[in-house]
mmCIF file of N, CA, C and O in Angstrom:
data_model
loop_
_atom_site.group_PDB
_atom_site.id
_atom_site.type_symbol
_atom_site.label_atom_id
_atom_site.label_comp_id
_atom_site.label_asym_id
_atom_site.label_seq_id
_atom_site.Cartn_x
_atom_site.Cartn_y
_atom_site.Cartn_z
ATOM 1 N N UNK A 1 64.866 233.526 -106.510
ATOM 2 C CA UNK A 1 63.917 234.493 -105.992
ATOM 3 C C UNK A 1 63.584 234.174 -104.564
ATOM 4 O O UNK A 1 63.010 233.132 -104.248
ATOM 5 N N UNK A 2 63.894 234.942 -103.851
ATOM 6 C CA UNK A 2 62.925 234.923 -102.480
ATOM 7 C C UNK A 2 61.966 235.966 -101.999
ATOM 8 O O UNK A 2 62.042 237.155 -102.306
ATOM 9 N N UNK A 3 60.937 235.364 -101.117
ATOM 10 C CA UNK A 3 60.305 236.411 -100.828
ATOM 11 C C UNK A 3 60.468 236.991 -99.526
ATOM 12 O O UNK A 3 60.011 236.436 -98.527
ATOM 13 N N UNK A 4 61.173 238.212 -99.476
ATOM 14 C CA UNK A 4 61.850 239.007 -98.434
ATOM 15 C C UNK A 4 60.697 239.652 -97.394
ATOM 16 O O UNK A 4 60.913 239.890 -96.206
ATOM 17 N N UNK A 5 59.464 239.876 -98.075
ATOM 18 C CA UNK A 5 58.264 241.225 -98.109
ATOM 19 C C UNK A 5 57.632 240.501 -96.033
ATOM 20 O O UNK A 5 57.321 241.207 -95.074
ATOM 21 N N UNK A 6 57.689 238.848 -96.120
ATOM 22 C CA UNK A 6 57.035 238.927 -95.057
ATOM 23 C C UNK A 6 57.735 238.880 -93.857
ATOM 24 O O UNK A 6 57.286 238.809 -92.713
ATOM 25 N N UNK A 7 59.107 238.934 -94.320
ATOM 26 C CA UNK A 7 59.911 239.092 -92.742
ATOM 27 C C UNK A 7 60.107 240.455 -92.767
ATOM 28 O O UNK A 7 60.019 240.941 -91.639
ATOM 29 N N UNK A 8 60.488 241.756 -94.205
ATOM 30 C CA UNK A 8 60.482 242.727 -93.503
ATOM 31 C C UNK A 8 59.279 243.811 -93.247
ATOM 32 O O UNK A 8 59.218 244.753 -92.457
ATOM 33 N N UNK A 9 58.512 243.407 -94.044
ATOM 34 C CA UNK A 9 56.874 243.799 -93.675
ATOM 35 C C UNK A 9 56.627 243.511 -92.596
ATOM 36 O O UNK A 9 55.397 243.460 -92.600
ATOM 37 N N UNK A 10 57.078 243.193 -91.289
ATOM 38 C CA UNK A 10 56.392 242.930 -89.815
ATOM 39 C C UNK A 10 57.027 244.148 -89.252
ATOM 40 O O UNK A 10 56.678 244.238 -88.075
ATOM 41 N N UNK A 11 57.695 244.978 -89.543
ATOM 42 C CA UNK A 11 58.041 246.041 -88.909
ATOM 43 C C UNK A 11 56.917 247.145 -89.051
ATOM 44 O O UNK A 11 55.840 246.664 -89.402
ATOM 45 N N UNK A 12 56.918 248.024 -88.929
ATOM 46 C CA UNK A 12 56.094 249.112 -89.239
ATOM 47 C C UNK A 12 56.446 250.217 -90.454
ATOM 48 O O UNK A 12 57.493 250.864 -90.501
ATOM 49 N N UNK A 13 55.416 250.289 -91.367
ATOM 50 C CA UNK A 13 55.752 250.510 -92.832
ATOM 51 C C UNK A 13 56.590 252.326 -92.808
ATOM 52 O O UNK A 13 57.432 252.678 -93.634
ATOM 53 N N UNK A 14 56.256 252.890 -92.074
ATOM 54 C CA UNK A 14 56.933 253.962 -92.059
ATOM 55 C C UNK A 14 58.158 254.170 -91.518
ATOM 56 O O UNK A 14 58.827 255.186 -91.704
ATOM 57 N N UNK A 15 58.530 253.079 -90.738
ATOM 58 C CA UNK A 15 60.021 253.283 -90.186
ATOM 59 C C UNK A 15 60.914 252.051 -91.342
ATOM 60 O O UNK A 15 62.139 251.990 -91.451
ATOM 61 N N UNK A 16 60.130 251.367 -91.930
ATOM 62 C CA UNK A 16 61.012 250.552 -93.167
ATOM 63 C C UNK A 16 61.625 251.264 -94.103
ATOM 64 O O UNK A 16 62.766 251.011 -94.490
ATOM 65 N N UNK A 17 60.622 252.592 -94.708
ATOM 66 C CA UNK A 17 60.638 253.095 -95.667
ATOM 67 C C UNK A 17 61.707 254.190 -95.082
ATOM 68 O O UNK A 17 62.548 254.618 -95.873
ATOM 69 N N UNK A 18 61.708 254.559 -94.020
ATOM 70 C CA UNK A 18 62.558 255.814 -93.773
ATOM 71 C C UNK A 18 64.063 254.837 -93.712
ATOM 72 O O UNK A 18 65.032 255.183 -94.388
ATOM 73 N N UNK A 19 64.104 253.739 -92.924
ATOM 74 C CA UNK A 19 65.368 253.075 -93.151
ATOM 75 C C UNK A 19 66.032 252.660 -94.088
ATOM 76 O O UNK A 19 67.251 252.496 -94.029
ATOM 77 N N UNK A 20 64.843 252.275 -95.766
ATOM 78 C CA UNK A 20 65.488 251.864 -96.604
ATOM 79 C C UNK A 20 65.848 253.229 -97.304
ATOM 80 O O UNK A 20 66.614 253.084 -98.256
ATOM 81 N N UNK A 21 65.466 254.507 -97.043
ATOM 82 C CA UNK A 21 65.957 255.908 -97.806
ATOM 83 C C UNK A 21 67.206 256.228 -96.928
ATOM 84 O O UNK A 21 68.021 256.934 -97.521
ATOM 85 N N UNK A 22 67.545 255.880 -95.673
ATOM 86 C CA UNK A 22 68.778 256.036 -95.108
ATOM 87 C C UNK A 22 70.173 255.398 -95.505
ATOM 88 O O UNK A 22 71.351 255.753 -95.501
ATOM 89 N N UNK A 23 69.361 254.153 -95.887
ATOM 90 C CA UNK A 23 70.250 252.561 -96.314
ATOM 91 C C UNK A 23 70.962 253.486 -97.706
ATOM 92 O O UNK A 23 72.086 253.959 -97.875
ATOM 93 N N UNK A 24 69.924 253.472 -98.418
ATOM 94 C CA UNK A 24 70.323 254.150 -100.027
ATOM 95 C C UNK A 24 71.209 255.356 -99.667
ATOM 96 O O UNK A 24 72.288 255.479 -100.245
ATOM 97 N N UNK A 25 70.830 256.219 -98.780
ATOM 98 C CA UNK A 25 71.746 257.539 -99.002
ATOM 99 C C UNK A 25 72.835 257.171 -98.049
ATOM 100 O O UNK A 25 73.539 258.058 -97.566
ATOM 101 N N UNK A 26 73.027 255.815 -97.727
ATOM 102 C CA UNK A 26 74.831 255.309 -97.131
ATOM 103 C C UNK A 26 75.325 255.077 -98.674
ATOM 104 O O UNK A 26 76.133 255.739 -99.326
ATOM 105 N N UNK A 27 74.628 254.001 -99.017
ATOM 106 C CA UNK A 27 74.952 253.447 -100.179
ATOM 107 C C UNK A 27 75.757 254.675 -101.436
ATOM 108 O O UNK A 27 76.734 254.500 -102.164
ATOM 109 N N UNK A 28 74.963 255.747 -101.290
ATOM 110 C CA UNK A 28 75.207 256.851 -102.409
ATOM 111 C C UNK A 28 76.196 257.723 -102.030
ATOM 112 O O UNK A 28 76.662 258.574 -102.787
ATOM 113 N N UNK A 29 76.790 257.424 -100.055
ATOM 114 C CA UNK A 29 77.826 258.206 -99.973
ATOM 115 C C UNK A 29 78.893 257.523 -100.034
ATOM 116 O O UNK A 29 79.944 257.838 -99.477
ATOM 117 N N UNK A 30 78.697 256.444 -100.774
ATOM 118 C CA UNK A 30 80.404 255.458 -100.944
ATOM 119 C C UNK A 30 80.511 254.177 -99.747
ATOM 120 O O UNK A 30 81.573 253.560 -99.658
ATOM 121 N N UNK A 31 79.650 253.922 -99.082
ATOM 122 C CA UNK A 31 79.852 253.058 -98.122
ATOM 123 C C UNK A 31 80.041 251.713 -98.448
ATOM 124 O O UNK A 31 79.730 251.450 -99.610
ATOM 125 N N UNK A 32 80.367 250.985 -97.923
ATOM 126 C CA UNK A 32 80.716 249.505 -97.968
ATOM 127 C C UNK A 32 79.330 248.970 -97.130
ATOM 128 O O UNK A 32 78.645 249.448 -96.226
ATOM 129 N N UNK A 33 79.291 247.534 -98.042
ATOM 130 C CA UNK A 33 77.835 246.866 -97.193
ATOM 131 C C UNK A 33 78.387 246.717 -95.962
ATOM 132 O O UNK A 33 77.768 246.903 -94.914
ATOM 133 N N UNK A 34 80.055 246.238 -96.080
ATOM 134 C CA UNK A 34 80.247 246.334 -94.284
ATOM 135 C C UNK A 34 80.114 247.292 -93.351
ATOM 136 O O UNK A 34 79.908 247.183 -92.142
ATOM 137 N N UNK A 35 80.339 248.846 -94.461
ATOM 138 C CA UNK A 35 80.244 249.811 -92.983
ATOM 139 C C UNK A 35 78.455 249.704 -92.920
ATOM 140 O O UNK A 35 77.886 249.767 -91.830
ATOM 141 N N UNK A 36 77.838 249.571 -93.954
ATOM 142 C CA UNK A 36 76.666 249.692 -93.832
ATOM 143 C C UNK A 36 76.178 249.306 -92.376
ATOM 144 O O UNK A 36 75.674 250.044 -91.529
ATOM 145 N N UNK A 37 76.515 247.701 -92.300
ATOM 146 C CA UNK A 37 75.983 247.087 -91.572
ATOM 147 C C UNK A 37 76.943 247.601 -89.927
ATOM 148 O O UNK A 37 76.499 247.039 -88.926
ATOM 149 N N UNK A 38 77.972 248.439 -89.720
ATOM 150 C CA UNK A 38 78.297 248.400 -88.685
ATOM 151 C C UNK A 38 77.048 249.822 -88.058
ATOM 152 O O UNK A 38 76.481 249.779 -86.966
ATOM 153 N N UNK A 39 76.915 250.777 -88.930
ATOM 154 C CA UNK A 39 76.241 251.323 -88.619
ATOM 155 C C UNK A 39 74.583 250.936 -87.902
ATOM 156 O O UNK A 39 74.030 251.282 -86.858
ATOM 157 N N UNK A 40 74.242 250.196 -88.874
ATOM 158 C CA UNK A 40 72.776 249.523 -88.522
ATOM 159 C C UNK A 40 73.375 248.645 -86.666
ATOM 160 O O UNK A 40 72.498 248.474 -85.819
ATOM 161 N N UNK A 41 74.455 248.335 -86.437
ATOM 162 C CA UNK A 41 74.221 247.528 -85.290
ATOM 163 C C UNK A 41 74.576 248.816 -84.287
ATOM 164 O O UNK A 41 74.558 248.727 -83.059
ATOM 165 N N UNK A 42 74.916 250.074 -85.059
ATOM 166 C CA UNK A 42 75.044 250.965 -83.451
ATOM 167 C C UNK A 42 73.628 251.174 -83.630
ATOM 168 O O UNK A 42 73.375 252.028 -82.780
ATOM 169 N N UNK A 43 72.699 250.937 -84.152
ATOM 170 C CA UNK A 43 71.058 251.972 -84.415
ATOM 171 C C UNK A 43 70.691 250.649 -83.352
ATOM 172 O O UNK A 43 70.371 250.788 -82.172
ATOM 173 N N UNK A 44 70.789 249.679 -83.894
ATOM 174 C CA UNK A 44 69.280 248.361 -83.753
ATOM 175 C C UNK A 44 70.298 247.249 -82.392
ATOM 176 O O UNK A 44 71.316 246.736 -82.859
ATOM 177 N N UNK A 45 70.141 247.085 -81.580
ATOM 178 C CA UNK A 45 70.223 245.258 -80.635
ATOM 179 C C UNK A 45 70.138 244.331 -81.609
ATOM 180 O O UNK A 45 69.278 243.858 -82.353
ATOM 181 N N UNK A 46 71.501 244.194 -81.341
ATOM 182 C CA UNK A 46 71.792 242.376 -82.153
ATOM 183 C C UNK A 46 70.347 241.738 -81.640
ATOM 184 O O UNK A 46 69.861 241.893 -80.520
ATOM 185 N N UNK A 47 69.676 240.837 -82.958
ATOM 186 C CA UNK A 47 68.646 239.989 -82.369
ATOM 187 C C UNK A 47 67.413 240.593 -82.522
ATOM 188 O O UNK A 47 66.558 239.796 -82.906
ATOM 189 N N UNK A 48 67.032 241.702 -82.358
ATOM 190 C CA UNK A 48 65.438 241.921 -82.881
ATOM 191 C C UNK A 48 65.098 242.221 -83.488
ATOM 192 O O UNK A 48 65.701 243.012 -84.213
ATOM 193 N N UNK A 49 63.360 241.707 -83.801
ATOM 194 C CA UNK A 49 63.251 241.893 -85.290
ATOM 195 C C UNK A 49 63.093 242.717 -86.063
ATOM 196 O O UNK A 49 62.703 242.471 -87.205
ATOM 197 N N UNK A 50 63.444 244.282 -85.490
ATOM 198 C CA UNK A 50 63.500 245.212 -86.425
ATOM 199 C C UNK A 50 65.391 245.253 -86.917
ATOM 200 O O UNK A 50 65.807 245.768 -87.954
ATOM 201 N N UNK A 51 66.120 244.681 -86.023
ATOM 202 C CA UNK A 51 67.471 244.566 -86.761
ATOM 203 C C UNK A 51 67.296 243.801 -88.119
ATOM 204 O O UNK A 51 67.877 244.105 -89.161
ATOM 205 N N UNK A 52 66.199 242.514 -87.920
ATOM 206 C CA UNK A 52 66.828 241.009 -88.804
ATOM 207 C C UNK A 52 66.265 242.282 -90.039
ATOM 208 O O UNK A 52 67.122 242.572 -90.873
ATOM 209 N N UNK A 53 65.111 242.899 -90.142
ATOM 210 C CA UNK A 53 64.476 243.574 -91.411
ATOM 211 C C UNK A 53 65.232 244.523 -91.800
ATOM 212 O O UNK A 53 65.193 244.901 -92.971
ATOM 213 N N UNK A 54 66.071 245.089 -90.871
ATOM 214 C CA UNK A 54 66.569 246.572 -91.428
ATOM 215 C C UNK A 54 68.162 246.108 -91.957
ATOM 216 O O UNK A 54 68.865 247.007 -92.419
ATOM 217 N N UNK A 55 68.825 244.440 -91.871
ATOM 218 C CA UNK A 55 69.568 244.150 -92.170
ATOM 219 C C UNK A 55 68.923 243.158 -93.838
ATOM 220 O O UNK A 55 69.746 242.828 -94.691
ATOM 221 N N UNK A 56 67.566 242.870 -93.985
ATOM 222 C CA UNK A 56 67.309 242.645 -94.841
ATOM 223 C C UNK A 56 67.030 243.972 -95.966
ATOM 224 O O UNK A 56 66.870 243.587 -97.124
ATOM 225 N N UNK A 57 66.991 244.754 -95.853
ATOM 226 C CA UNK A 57 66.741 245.796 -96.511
ATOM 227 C C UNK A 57 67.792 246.460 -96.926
ATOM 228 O O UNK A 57 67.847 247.102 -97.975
ATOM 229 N N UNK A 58 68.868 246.301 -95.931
ATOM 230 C CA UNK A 58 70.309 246.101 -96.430
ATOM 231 C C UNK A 58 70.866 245.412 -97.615
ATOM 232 O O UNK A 58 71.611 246.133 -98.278
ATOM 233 N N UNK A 59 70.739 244.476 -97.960
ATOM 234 C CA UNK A 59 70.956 243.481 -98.695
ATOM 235 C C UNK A 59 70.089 243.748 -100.064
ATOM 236 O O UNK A 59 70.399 243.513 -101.232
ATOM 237 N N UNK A 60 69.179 244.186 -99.644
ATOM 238 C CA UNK A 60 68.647 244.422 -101.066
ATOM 239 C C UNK A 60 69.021 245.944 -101.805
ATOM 240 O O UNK A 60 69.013 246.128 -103.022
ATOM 241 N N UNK A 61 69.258 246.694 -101.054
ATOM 242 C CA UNK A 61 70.156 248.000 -101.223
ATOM 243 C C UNK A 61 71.282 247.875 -101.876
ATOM 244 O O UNK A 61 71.293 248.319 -103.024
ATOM 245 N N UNK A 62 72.551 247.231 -101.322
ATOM 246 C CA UNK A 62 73.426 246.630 -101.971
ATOM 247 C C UNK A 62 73.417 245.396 -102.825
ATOM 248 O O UNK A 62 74.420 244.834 -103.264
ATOM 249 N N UNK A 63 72.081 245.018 -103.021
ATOM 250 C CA UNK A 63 72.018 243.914 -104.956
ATOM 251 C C UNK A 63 71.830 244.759 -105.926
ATOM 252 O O UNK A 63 72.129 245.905 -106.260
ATOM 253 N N UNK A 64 71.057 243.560 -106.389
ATOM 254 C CA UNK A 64 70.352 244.427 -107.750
ATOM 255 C C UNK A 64 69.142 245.858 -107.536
ATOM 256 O O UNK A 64 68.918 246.893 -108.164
ATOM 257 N N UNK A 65 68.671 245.310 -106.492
ATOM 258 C CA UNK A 65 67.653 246.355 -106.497
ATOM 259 C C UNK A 65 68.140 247.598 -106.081
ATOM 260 O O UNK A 65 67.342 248.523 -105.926
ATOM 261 N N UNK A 66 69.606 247.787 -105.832
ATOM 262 C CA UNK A 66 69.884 249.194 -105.208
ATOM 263 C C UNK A 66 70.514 249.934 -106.379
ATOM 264 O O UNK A 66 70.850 251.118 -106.399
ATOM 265 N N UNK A 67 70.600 249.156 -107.216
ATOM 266 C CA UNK A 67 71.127 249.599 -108.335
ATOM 267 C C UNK A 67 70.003 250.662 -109.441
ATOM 268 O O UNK A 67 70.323 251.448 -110.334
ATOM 269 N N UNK A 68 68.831 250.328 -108.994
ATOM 270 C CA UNK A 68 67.694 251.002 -109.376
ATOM 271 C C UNK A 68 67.347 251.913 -108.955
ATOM 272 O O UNK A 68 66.855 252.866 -109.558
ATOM 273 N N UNK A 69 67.570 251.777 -107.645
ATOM 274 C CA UNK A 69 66.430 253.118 -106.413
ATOM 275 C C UNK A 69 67.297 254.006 -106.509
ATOM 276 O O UNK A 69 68.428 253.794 -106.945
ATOM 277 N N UNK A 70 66.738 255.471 -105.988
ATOM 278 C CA UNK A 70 67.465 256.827 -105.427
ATOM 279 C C UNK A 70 66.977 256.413 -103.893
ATOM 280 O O UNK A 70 66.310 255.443 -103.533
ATOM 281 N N UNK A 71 67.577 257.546 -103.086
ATOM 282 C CA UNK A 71 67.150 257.587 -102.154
ATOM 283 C C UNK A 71 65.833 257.699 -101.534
ATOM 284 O O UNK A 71 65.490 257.268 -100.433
ATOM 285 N N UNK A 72 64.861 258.602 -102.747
ATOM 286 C CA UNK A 72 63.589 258.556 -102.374
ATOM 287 C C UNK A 72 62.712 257.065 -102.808
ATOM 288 O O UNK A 72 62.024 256.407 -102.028
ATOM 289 N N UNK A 73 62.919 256.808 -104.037
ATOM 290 C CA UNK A 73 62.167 255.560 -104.074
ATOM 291 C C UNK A 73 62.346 254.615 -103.659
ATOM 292 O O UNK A 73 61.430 253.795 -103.725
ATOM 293 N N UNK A 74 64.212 254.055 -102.717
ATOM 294 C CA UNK A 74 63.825 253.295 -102.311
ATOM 295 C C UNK A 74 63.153 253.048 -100.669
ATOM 296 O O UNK A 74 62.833 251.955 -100.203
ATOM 297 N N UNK A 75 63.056 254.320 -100.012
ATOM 298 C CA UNK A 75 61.544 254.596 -98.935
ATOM 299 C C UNK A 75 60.307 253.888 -99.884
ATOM 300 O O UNK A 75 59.753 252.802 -99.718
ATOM 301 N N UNK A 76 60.146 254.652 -100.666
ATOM 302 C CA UNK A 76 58.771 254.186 -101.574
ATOM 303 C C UNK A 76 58.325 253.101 -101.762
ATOM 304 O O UNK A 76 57.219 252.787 -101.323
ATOM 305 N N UNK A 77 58.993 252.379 -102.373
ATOM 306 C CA UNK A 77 59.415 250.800 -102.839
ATOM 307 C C UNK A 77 59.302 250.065 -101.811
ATOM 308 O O UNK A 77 58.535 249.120 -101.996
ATOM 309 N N UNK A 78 59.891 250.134 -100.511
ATOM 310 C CA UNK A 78 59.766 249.225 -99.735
ATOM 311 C C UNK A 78 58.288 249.416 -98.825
ATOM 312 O O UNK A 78 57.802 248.408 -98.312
ATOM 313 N N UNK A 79 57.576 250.824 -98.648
ATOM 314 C CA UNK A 79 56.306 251.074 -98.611
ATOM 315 C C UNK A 79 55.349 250.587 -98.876
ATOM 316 O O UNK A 79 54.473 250.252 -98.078
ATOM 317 N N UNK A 80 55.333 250.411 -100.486
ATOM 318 C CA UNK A 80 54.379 250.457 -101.233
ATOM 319 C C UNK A 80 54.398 248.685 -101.601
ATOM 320 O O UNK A 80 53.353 248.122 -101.924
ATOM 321 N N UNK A 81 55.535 248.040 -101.514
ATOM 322 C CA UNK A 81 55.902 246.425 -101.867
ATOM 323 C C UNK A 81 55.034 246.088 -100.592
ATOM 324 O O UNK A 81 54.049 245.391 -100.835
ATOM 325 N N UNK A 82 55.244 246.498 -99.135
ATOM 326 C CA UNK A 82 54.806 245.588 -97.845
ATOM 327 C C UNK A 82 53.064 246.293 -97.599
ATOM 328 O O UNK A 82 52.275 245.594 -96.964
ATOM 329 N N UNK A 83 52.644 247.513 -98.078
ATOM 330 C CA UNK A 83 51.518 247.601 -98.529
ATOM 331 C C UNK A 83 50.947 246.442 -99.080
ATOM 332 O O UNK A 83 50.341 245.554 -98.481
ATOM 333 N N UNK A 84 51.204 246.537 -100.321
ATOM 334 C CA UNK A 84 50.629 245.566 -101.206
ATOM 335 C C UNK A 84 51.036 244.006 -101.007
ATOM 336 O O UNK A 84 50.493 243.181 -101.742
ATOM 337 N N UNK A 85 52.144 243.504 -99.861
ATOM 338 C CA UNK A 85 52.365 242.303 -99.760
ATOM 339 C C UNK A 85 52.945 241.317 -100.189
ATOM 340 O O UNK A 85 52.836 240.120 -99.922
ATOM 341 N N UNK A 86 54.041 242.280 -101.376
ATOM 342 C CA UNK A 86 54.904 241.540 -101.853
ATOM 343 C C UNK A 86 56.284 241.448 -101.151
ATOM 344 O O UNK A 86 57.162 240.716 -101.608
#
């Protein structure tokens, strides 16, 4: 178990949640975590810390937890987790 919530909770909760519903609807159009991630480096600068979060949110998209979410909950989920501080 790790706890992911306080490195990507320093971003701002509405642009997490819109990234992790973007992340999911790559995920749902067949993408590879690699294209995933080539995409995220044309969006974000290697190195800051809204890359390191939006590449952590990545990762949890493609585990277990992406295996759960749609596209809308997982905006929600990552909302409502750095809300509450998990």
């Amino acid at each position: 178990w790790r706890d992911w919530s306080s490195e990507v909770c320093s971003s701002d909760l509405e642009d997490i949640g819109r990234f992790a519903s973007e992340g999911m609807r790559w995920r749902e159009q067949g993408l590879t975590p690699r294209e995933a991630m080539a995409r995220l480096q044309q969006l974000q600068p290697e190195g800051s810390v809204e890359f390191k979060n939006m590449r952590t949110v990545l990762m949890l998209i493609w585990g277990g937890y992406g295996d759960a979410w749609t596209v809308e909950s997982a905006g929600d989920t990552m909302r409502k987790d750095c809300e509450a501080g998990r």
